[in-house]
Amino acid sequence: MDRQYTRLDEARNIIDPIIKGIKDEEAKRGAYVHLYGVGLMASLIALKRGYSREVAELAEIAGMLHDLLTYVDRNEDTDDHAHKCADHAREAVLNHLKSFTTEELDMIYSGIYNHSDKHVEGHWFDEIVKDADAAQHALRNPVEDYFYNAPRVQRVLQELI
Ligand SMILES: [Fe+2]
């Protein structure tokens, strides 16, 4: 069976050249590790929570985009970065995707926009992105307490393992 060309491929075809264009090699490495790591975690969490593969696809895209601007422009790594990343993702990527409904693109945007609000519980889709972000940080180094012991991380890990 041939591999399908999916909506995720459509998104990756826009996201990958942006990451490849990052001049700073360390920022580029960080972008691949963290963004694709959070994308993978978001997909896993969505499926674990019983959502469809299509929702997992949206979650993966939100994960891949959630911090993209902070790697493209290192000056944007601020408290407000989630909102700036959401606007950047909309302009640079979401507005160019043809295979998604407006509601789906708004969900991805919202997941990115709200991903820093980890102290509050929001919309179920936003929570997938937040949990994936927290879990990716923790699982990159499971013996480091700083991320691992965060209540949100503990909750996600109990759910997954
Ligand atoms: Fe992140």
JSON list of C-alpha atoms and ligand atoms in Angstrom, two decimals:
[
{"chain": "A", "resi": 1, "resn": "MET", "atom": "CA", "xyz": [0.00, 0.00, 0.00]},
{"chain": "A", "resi": 2, "resn": "ASP", "atom": "CA", "xyz": [1.32, 3.41, -0.94]},
{"chain": "A", "resi": 3, "resn": "ARG", "atom": "CA", "xyz": [1.80, 6.01, 1.74]},
{"chain": "A", "resi": 4, "resn": "GLN", "atom": "CA", "xyz": [-0.88, 8.66, 1.78]},
{"chain": "A", "resi": 5, "resn": "TYR", "atom": "CA", "xyz": [-0.21, 12.34, 1.35]},
{"chain": "A", "resi": 6, "resn": "THR", "atom": "CA", "xyz": [-1.97, 13.63, 4.44]},
{"chain": "A", "resi": 7, "resn": "ARG", "atom": "CA", "xyz": [-2.96, 16.99, 5.83]},
{"chain": "A", "resi": 8, "resn": "LEU", "atom": "CA", "xyz": [-0.06, 16.62, 8.24]},
{"chain": "A", "resi": 9, "resn": "ASP", "atom": "CA", "xyz": [2.26, 16.40, 5.23]},
{"chain": "A", "resi": 10, "resn": "GLU", "atom": "CA", "xyz": [0.72, 19.60, 3.91]},
{"chain": "A", "resi": 11, "resn": "ALA", "atom": "CA", "xyz": [1.54, 21.31, 7.21]},
{"chain": "A", "resi": 12, "resn": "ARG", "atom": "CA", "xyz": [5.04, 19.82, 7.39]},
{"chain": "A", "resi": 13, "resn": "ASN", "atom": "CA", "xyz": [5.78, 21.02, 3.87]},
{"chain": "A", "resi": 14, "resn": "ILE", "atom": "CA", "xyz": [5.36, 24.56, 5.17]},
{"chain": "A", "resi": 15, "resn": "ILE", "atom": "CA", "xyz": [6.86, 24.10, 8.65]},
{"chain": "A", "resi": 16, "resn": "ASP", "atom": "CA", "xyz": [10.00, 22.20, 7.63]},
{"chain": "A", "resi": 17, "resn": "PRO", "atom": "CA", "xyz": [11.40, 24.89, 5.30]},
{"chain": "A", "resi": 18, "resn": "ILE", "atom": "CA", "xyz": [10.88, 27.48, 8.07]},
{"chain": "A", "resi": 19, "resn": "ILE", "atom": "CA", "xyz": [12.91, 25.33, 10.50]},
{"chain": "A", "resi": 20, "resn": "LYS", "atom": "CA", "xyz": [15.53, 24.54, 7.85]},
{"chain": "A", "resi": 21, "resn": "GLY", "atom": "CA", "xyz": [15.90, 28.29, 7.29]},
{"chain": "A", "resi": 22, "resn": "ILE", "atom": "CA", "xyz": [16.91, 28.96, 10.92]},
{"chain": "A", "resi": 23, "resn": "LYS", "atom": "CA", "xyz": [20.51, 30.16, 10.72]},
{"chain": "A", "resi": 24, "resn": "ASP", "atom": "CA", "xyz": [21.54, 29.42, 14.31]},
{"chain": "A", "resi": 25, "resn": "GLU", "atom": "CA", "xyz": [22.36, 25.68, 14.38]},
{"chain": "A", "resi": 26, "resn": "GLU", "atom": "CA", "xyz": [21.57, 25.32, 18.09]},
{"chain": "A", "resi": 27, "resn": "ALA", "atom": "CA", "xyz": [18.19, 27.00, 17.65]},
{"chain": "A", "resi": 28, "resn": "LYS", "atom": "CA", "xyz": [17.51, 24.76, 14.68]},
{"chain": "A", "resi": 29, "resn": "ARG", "atom": "CA", "xyz": [18.37, 21.63, 16.68]},
{"chain": "A", "resi": 30, "resn": "GLY", "atom": "CA", "xyz": [16.17, 22.83, 19.54]},
{"chain": "A", "resi": 31, "resn": "ALA", "atom": "CA", "xyz": [13.31, 23.50, 17.13]},
{"chain": "A", "resi": 32, "resn": "TYR", "atom": "CA", "xyz": [13.38, 19.96, 15.72]},
{"chain": "A", "resi": 33, "resn": "VAL", "atom": "CA", "xyz": [13.70, 18.30, 19.10]},
{"chain": "A", "resi": 34, "resn": "HIS", "atom": "CA", "xyz": [11.13, 20.32, 21.02]},
{"chain": "A", "resi": 35, "resn": "LEU", "atom": "CA", "xyz": [8.57, 21.13, 18.33]},
{"chain": "A", "resi": 36, "resn": "TYR", "atom": "CA", "xyz": [8.46, 17.65, 16.84]},
{"chain": "A", "resi": 37, "resn": "GLY", "atom": "CA", "xyz": [8.66, 16.15, 20.32]},
{"chain": "A", "resi": 38, "resn": "VAL", "atom": "CA", "xyz": [5.66, 18.12, 21.52]},
{"chain": "A", "resi": 39, "resn": "GLY", "atom": "CA", "xyz": [3.84, 17.26, 18.29]},
{"chain": "A", "resi": 40, "resn": "LEU", "atom": "CA", "xyz": [4.36, 13.56, 18.92]},
{"chain": "A", "resi": 41, "resn": "MET", "atom": "CA", "xyz": [3.33, 13.82, 22.57]},
{"chain": "A", "resi": 42, "resn": "ALA", "atom": "CA", "xyz": [0.21, 15.80, 21.62]},
{"chain": "A", "resi": 43, "resn": "SER", "atom": "CA", "xyz": [-0.81, 13.14, 19.12]},
{"chain": "A", "resi": 44, "resn": "LEU", "atom": "CA", "xyz": [-0.29, 10.41, 21.72]},
{"chain": "A", "resi": 45, "resn": "ILE", "atom": "CA", "xyz": [-2.24, 12.26, 24.43]},
{"chain": "A", "resi": 46, "resn": "ALA", "atom": "CA", "xyz": [-5.14, 12.98, 22.04]},
{"chain": "A", "resi": 47, "resn": "LEU", "atom": "CA", "xyz": [-5.44, 9.30, 21.11]},
{"chain": "A", "resi": 48, "resn": "LYS", "atom": "CA", "xyz": [-5.06, 8.19, 24.73]},
{"chain": "A", "resi": 49, "resn": "ARG", "atom": "CA", "xyz": [-7.97, 10.49, 25.65]},
{"chain": "A", "resi": 50, "resn": "GLY", "atom": "CA", "xyz": [-10.13, 8.81, 23.06]},
{"chain": "A", "resi": 51, "resn": "TYR", "atom": "CA", "xyz": [-10.15, 11.50, 20.39]},
{"chain": "A", "resi": 52, "resn": "SER", "atom": "CA", "xyz": [-10.07, 10.64, 16.71]},
{"chain": "A", "resi": 53, "resn": "ARG", "atom": "CA", "xyz": [-6.94, 10.35, 14.59]},
{"chain": "A", "resi": 54, "resn": "GLU", "atom": "CA", "xyz": [-8.02, 13.58, 12.89]},
{"chain": "A", "resi": 55, "resn": "VAL", "atom": "CA", "xyz": [-7.98, 15.37, 16.26]},
{"chain": "A", "resi": 56, "resn": "ALA", "atom": "CA", "xyz": [-4.57, 13.81, 16.97]},
{"chain": "A", "resi": 57, "resn": "GLU", "atom": "CA", "xyz": [-3.41, 15.24, 13.65]},
{"chain": "A", "resi": 58, "resn": "LEU", "atom": "CA", "xyz": [-4.57, 18.74, 14.67]},
{"chain": "A", "resi": 59, "resn": "ALA", "atom": "CA", "xyz": [-2.88, 18.33, 18.06]},
{"chain": "A", "resi": 60, "resn": "GLU", "atom": "CA", "xyz": [0.35, 17.26, 16.40]},
{"chain": "A", "resi": 61, "resn": "ILE", "atom": "CA", "xyz": [0.31, 20.34, 14.17]},
{"chain": "A", "resi": 62, "resn": "ALA", "atom": "CA", "xyz": [-0.38, 22.62, 17.15]},
{"chain": "A", "resi": 63, "resn": "GLY", "atom": "CA", "xyz": [2.56, 20.99, 18.95]},
{"chain": "A", "resi": 64, "resn": "MET", "atom": "CA", "xyz": [4.85, 21.49, 15.97]},
{"chain": "A", "resi": 65, "resn": "LEU", "atom": "CA", "xyz": [3.92, 25.16, 15.83]},
{"chain": "A", "resi": 66, "resn": "HIS", "atom": "CA", "xyz": [3.49, 26.12, 19.47]},
{"chain": "A", "resi": 67, "resn": "ASP", "atom": "CA", "xyz": [6.95, 27.69, 19.97]},
{"chain": "A", "resi": 68, "resn": "LEU", "atom": "CA", "xyz": [8.11, 28.05, 16.37]},
{"chain": "A", "resi": 69, "resn": "LEU", "atom": "CA", "xyz": [8.58, 31.81, 16.47]},
{"chain": "A", "resi": 70, "resn": "THR", "atom": "CA", "xyz": [10.88, 31.58, 19.51]},
{"chain": "A", "resi": 71, "resn": "TYR", "atom": "CA", "xyz": [13.33, 29.54, 17.41]},
{"chain": "A", "resi": 72, "resn": "VAL", "atom": "CA", "xyz": [12.97, 31.70, 14.30]},
{"chain": "A", "resi": 73, "resn": "ASP", "atom": "CA", "xyz": [13.47, 34.88, 16.34]},
{"chain": "A", "resi": 74, "resn": "ARG", "atom": "CA", "xyz": [15.34, 34.27, 19.60]},
{"chain": "A", "resi": 75, "resn": "ASN", "atom": "CA", "xyz": [14.20, 37.68, 20.91]},
{"chain": "A", "resi": 76, "resn": "GLU", "atom": "CA", "xyz": [10.64, 36.40, 21.07]},
{"chain": "A", "resi": 77, "resn": "ASP", "atom": "CA", "xyz": [11.30, 33.97, 23.93]},
{"chain": "A", "resi": 78, "resn": "THR", "atom": "CA", "xyz": [9.25, 36.08, 26.35]},
{"chain": "A", "resi": 79, "resn": "ASP", "atom": "CA", "xyz": [6.35, 35.71, 28.79]},
{"chain": "A", "resi": 80, "resn": "ASP", "atom": "CA", "xyz": [4.07, 36.69, 25.96]},
{"chain": "A", "resi": 81, "resn": "HIS", "atom": "CA", "xyz": [5.57, 34.25, 23.49]},
{"chain": "A", "resi": 82, "resn": "ALA", "atom": "CA", "xyz": [2.50, 32.01, 23.24]},
{"chain": "A", "resi": 83, "resn": "HIS", "atom": "CA", "xyz": [0.37, 34.82, 21.82]},
{"chain": "A", "resi": 84, "resn": "LYS", "atom": "CA", "xyz": [3.11, 35.94, 19.44]},
{"chain": "A", "resi": 85, "resn": "CYS", "atom": "CA", "xyz": [3.71, 32.35, 18.36]},
{"chain": "A", "resi": 86, "resn": "ALA", "atom": "CA", "xyz": [0.00, 31.91, 17.63]},
{"chain": "A", "resi": 87, "resn": "ASP", "atom": "CA", "xyz": [-0.07, 35.00, 15.40]},
{"chain": "A", "resi": 88, "resn": "HIS", "atom": "CA", "xyz": [3.15, 33.95, 13.66]},
{"chain": "A", "resi": 89, "resn": "ALA", "atom": "CA", "xyz": [1.80, 30.43, 13.11]},
{"chain": "A", "resi": 90, "resn": "ARG", "atom": "CA", "xyz": [-1.40, 31.83, 11.65]},
{"chain": "A", "resi": 91, "resn": "GLU", "atom": "CA", "xyz": [0.44, 34.13, 9.24]},
{"chain": "A", "resi": 92, "resn": "ALA", "atom": "CA", "xyz": [3.29, 31.82, 8.27]},
{"chain": "A", "resi": 93, "resn": "VAL", "atom": "CA", "xyz": [1.50, 28.47, 8.23]},
{"chain": "A", "resi": 94, "resn": "LEU", "atom": "CA", "xyz": [-2.20, 28.21, 9.11]},
{"chain": "A", "resi": 95, "resn": "ASN", "atom": "CA", "xyz": [-3.38, 30.76, 6.53]},
{"chain": "A", "resi": 96, "resn": "HIS", "atom": "CA", "xyz": [-1.68, 28.69, 3.81]},
{"chain": "A", "resi": 97, "resn": "LEU", "atom": "CA", "xyz": [-3.27, 25.34, 4.68]},
{"chain": "A", "resi": 98, "resn": "LYS", "atom": "CA", "xyz": [-5.99, 24.43, 2.22]},
{"chain": "A", "resi": 99, "resn": "SER", "atom": "CA", "xyz": [-7.28, 21.12, 3.64]},
{"chain": "A", "resi": 100, "resn": "PHE", "atom": "CA", "xyz": [-8.53, 22.30, 7.02]},
{"chain": "A", "resi": 101, "resn": "THR", "atom": "CA", "xyz": [-11.80, 23.93, 8.06]},
{"chain": "A", "resi": 102, "resn": "THR", "atom": "CA", "xyz": [-11.85, 27.32, 9.73]},
{"chain": "A", "resi": 103, "resn": "GLU", "atom": "CA", "xyz": [-12.91, 25.62, 12.98]},
{"chain": "A", "resi": 104, "resn": "GLU", "atom": "CA", "xyz": [-9.92, 23.26, 12.83]},
{"chain": "A", "resi": 105, "resn": "LEU", "atom": "CA", "xyz": [-7.49, 26.10, 12.14]},
{"chain": "A", "resi": 106, "resn": "ASP", "atom": "CA", "xyz": [-9.03, 28.08, 15.02]},
{"chain": "A", "resi": 107, "resn": "MET", "atom": "CA", "xyz": [-8.51, 25.08, 17.33]},
{"chain": "A", "resi": 108, "resn": "ILE", "atom": "CA", "xyz": [-4.84, 24.87, 16.37]},
{"chain": "A", "resi": 109, "resn": "TYR", "atom": "CA", "xyz": [-4.49, 28.63, 16.85]},
{"chain": "A", "resi": 110, "resn": "SER", "atom": "CA", "xyz": [-6.14, 28.42, 20.28]},
{"chain": "A", "resi": 111, "resn": "GLY", "atom": "CA", "xyz": [-3.88, 25.54, 21.35]},
{"chain": "A", "resi": 112, "resn": "ILE", "atom": "CA", "xyz": [-0.83, 27.64, 20.52]},
{"chain": "A", "resi": 113, "resn": "TYR", "atom": "CA", "xyz": [-2.25, 30.88, 21.96]},
{"chain": "A", "resi": 114, "resn": "ASN", "atom": "CA", "xyz": [-3.09, 29.36, 25.33]},
{"chain": "A", "resi": 115, "resn": "HIS", "atom": "CA", "xyz": [-0.20, 26.93, 25.79]},
{"chain": "A", "resi": 116, "resn": "SER", "atom": "CA", "xyz": [1.58, 29.04, 28.42]},
{"chain": "A", "resi": 117, "resn": "ASP", "atom": "CA", "xyz": [-1.46, 29.13, 30.72]},
{"chain": "A", "resi": 118, "resn": "LYS", "atom": "CA", "xyz": [-0.43, 25.91, 32.42]},
{"chain": "A", "resi": 119, "resn": "HIS", "atom": "CA", "xyz": [-1.73, 26.96, 35.86]},
{"chain": "A", "resi": 120, "resn": "VAL", "atom": "CA", "xyz": [-5.34, 26.98, 34.62]},
{"chain": "A", "resi": 121, "resn": "GLU", "atom": "CA", "xyz": [-7.45, 24.36, 32.91]},
{"chain": "A", "resi": 122, "resn": "GLY", "atom": "CA", "xyz": [-8.95, 25.49, 29.63]},
{"chain": "A", "resi": 123, "resn": "HIS", "atom": "CA", "xyz": [-10.53, 23.97, 26.55]},
{"chain": "A", "resi": 124, "resn": "TRP", "atom": "CA", "xyz": [-9.84, 20.24, 26.15]},
{"chain": "A", "resi": 125, "resn": "PHE", "atom": "CA", "xyz": [-7.80, 20.81, 23.00]},
{"chain": "A", "resi": 126, "resn": "ASP", "atom": "CA", "xyz": [-5.66, 23.50, 24.63]},
{"chain": "A", "resi": 127, "resn": "GLU", "atom": "CA", "xyz": [-5.03, 21.09, 27.51]},
{"chain": "A", "resi": 128, "resn": "ILE", "atom": "CA", "xyz": [-3.61, 18.49, 25.10]},
{"chain": "A", "resi": 129, "resn": "VAL", "atom": "CA", "xyz": [-1.04, 21.01, 23.84]},
{"chain": "A", "resi": 130, "resn": "LYS", "atom": "CA", "xyz": [-0.14, 22.21, 27.36]},
{"chain": "A", "resi": 131, "resn": "ASP", "atom": "CA", "xyz": [0.23, 18.65, 28.65]},
{"chain": "A", "resi": 132, "resn": "ALA", "atom": "CA", "xyz": [2.32, 17.66, 25.63]},
{"chain": "A", "resi": 133, "resn": "ASP", "atom": "CA", "xyz": [4.62, 20.65, 26.15]},
{"chain": "A", "resi": 134, "resn": "ALA", "atom": "CA", "xyz": [5.08, 19.87, 29.85]},
{"chain": "A", "resi": 135, "resn": "ALA", "atom": "CA", "xyz": [5.60, 16.14, 29.22]},
{"chain": "A", "resi": 136, "resn": "GLN", "atom": "CA", "xyz": [8.14, 16.65, 26.44]},
{"chain": "A", "resi": 137, "resn": "HIS", "atom": "CA", "xyz": [10.27, 18.83, 28.71]},
{"chain": "A", "resi": 138, "resn": "ALA", "atom": "CA", "xyz": [10.10, 16.20, 31.45]},
{"chain": "A", "resi": 139, "resn": "LEU", "atom": "CA", "xyz": [10.72, 13.15, 29.27]},
{"chain": "A", "resi": 140, "resn": "ARG", "atom": "CA", "xyz": [13.77, 14.62, 27.60]},
{"chain": "A", "resi": 141, "resn": "ASN", "atom": "CA", "xyz": [15.44, 14.08, 30.94]},
{"chain": "A", "resi": 142, "resn": "PRO", "atom": "CA", "xyz": [13.32, 11.96, 33.31]},
{"chain": "A", "resi": 143, "resn": "VAL", "atom": "CA", "xyz": [15.83, 12.18, 36.15]},
{"chain": "A", "resi": 144, "resn": "GLU", "atom": "CA", "xyz": [15.72, 15.97, 36.32]},
{"chain": "A", "resi": 145, "resn": "ASP", "atom": "CA", "xyz": [13.26, 17.02, 39.05]},
{"chain": "A", "resi": 146, "resn": "TYR", "atom": "CA", "xyz": [12.57, 20.54, 37.76]},
{"chain": "A", "resi": 147, "resn": "PHE", "atom": "CA", "xyz": [10.16, 19.45, 35.02]},
{"chain": "A", "resi": 148, "resn": "TYR", "atom": "CA", "xyz": [9.37, 15.92, 36.19]},
{"chain": "A", "resi": 149, "resn": "ASN", "atom": "CA", "xyz": [7.85, 16.93, 39.53]},
{"chain": "A", "resi": 150, "resn": "ALA", "atom": "CA", "xyz": [5.48, 19.55, 38.12]},
{"chain": "A", "resi": 151, "resn": "PRO", "atom": "CA", "xyz": [1.89, 18.56, 39.03]},
{"chain": "A", "resi": 152, "resn": "ARG", "atom": "CA", "xyz": [0.80, 18.76, 35.40]},
{"chain": "A", "resi": 153, "resn": "VAL", "atom": "CA", "xyz": [3.60, 16.41, 34.34]},
{"chain": "A", "resi": 154, "resn": "GLN", "atom": "CA", "xyz": [2.74, 13.95, 37.11]},
{"chain": "A", "resi": 155, "resn": "ARG", "atom": "CA", "xyz": [-0.89, 13.93, 36.02]},
{"chain": "A", "resi": 156, "resn": "VAL", "atom": "CA", "xyz": [-0.02, 13.29, 32.36]},
{"chain": "A", "resi": 157, "resn": "LEU", "atom": "CA", "xyz": [2.46, 10.54, 33.20]},
{"chain": "A", "resi": 158, "resn": "GLN", "atom": "CA", "xyz": [-0.10, 8.79, 35.42]},
{"chain": "A", "resi": 159, "resn": "GLU", "atom": "CA", "xyz": [-2.46, 8.89, 32.49]},
{"chain": "A", "resi": 160, "resn": "LEU", "atom": "CA", "xyz": [0.08, 7.50, 30.02]},
{"chain": "A", "resi": 161, "resn": "ILE", "atom": "CA", "xyz": [2.08, 4.93, 31.97]},
{"chain": "B", "resi": 1, "resn": "FE", "atom": "FE", "xyz": [7.17, 24.56, 24.43]}
]
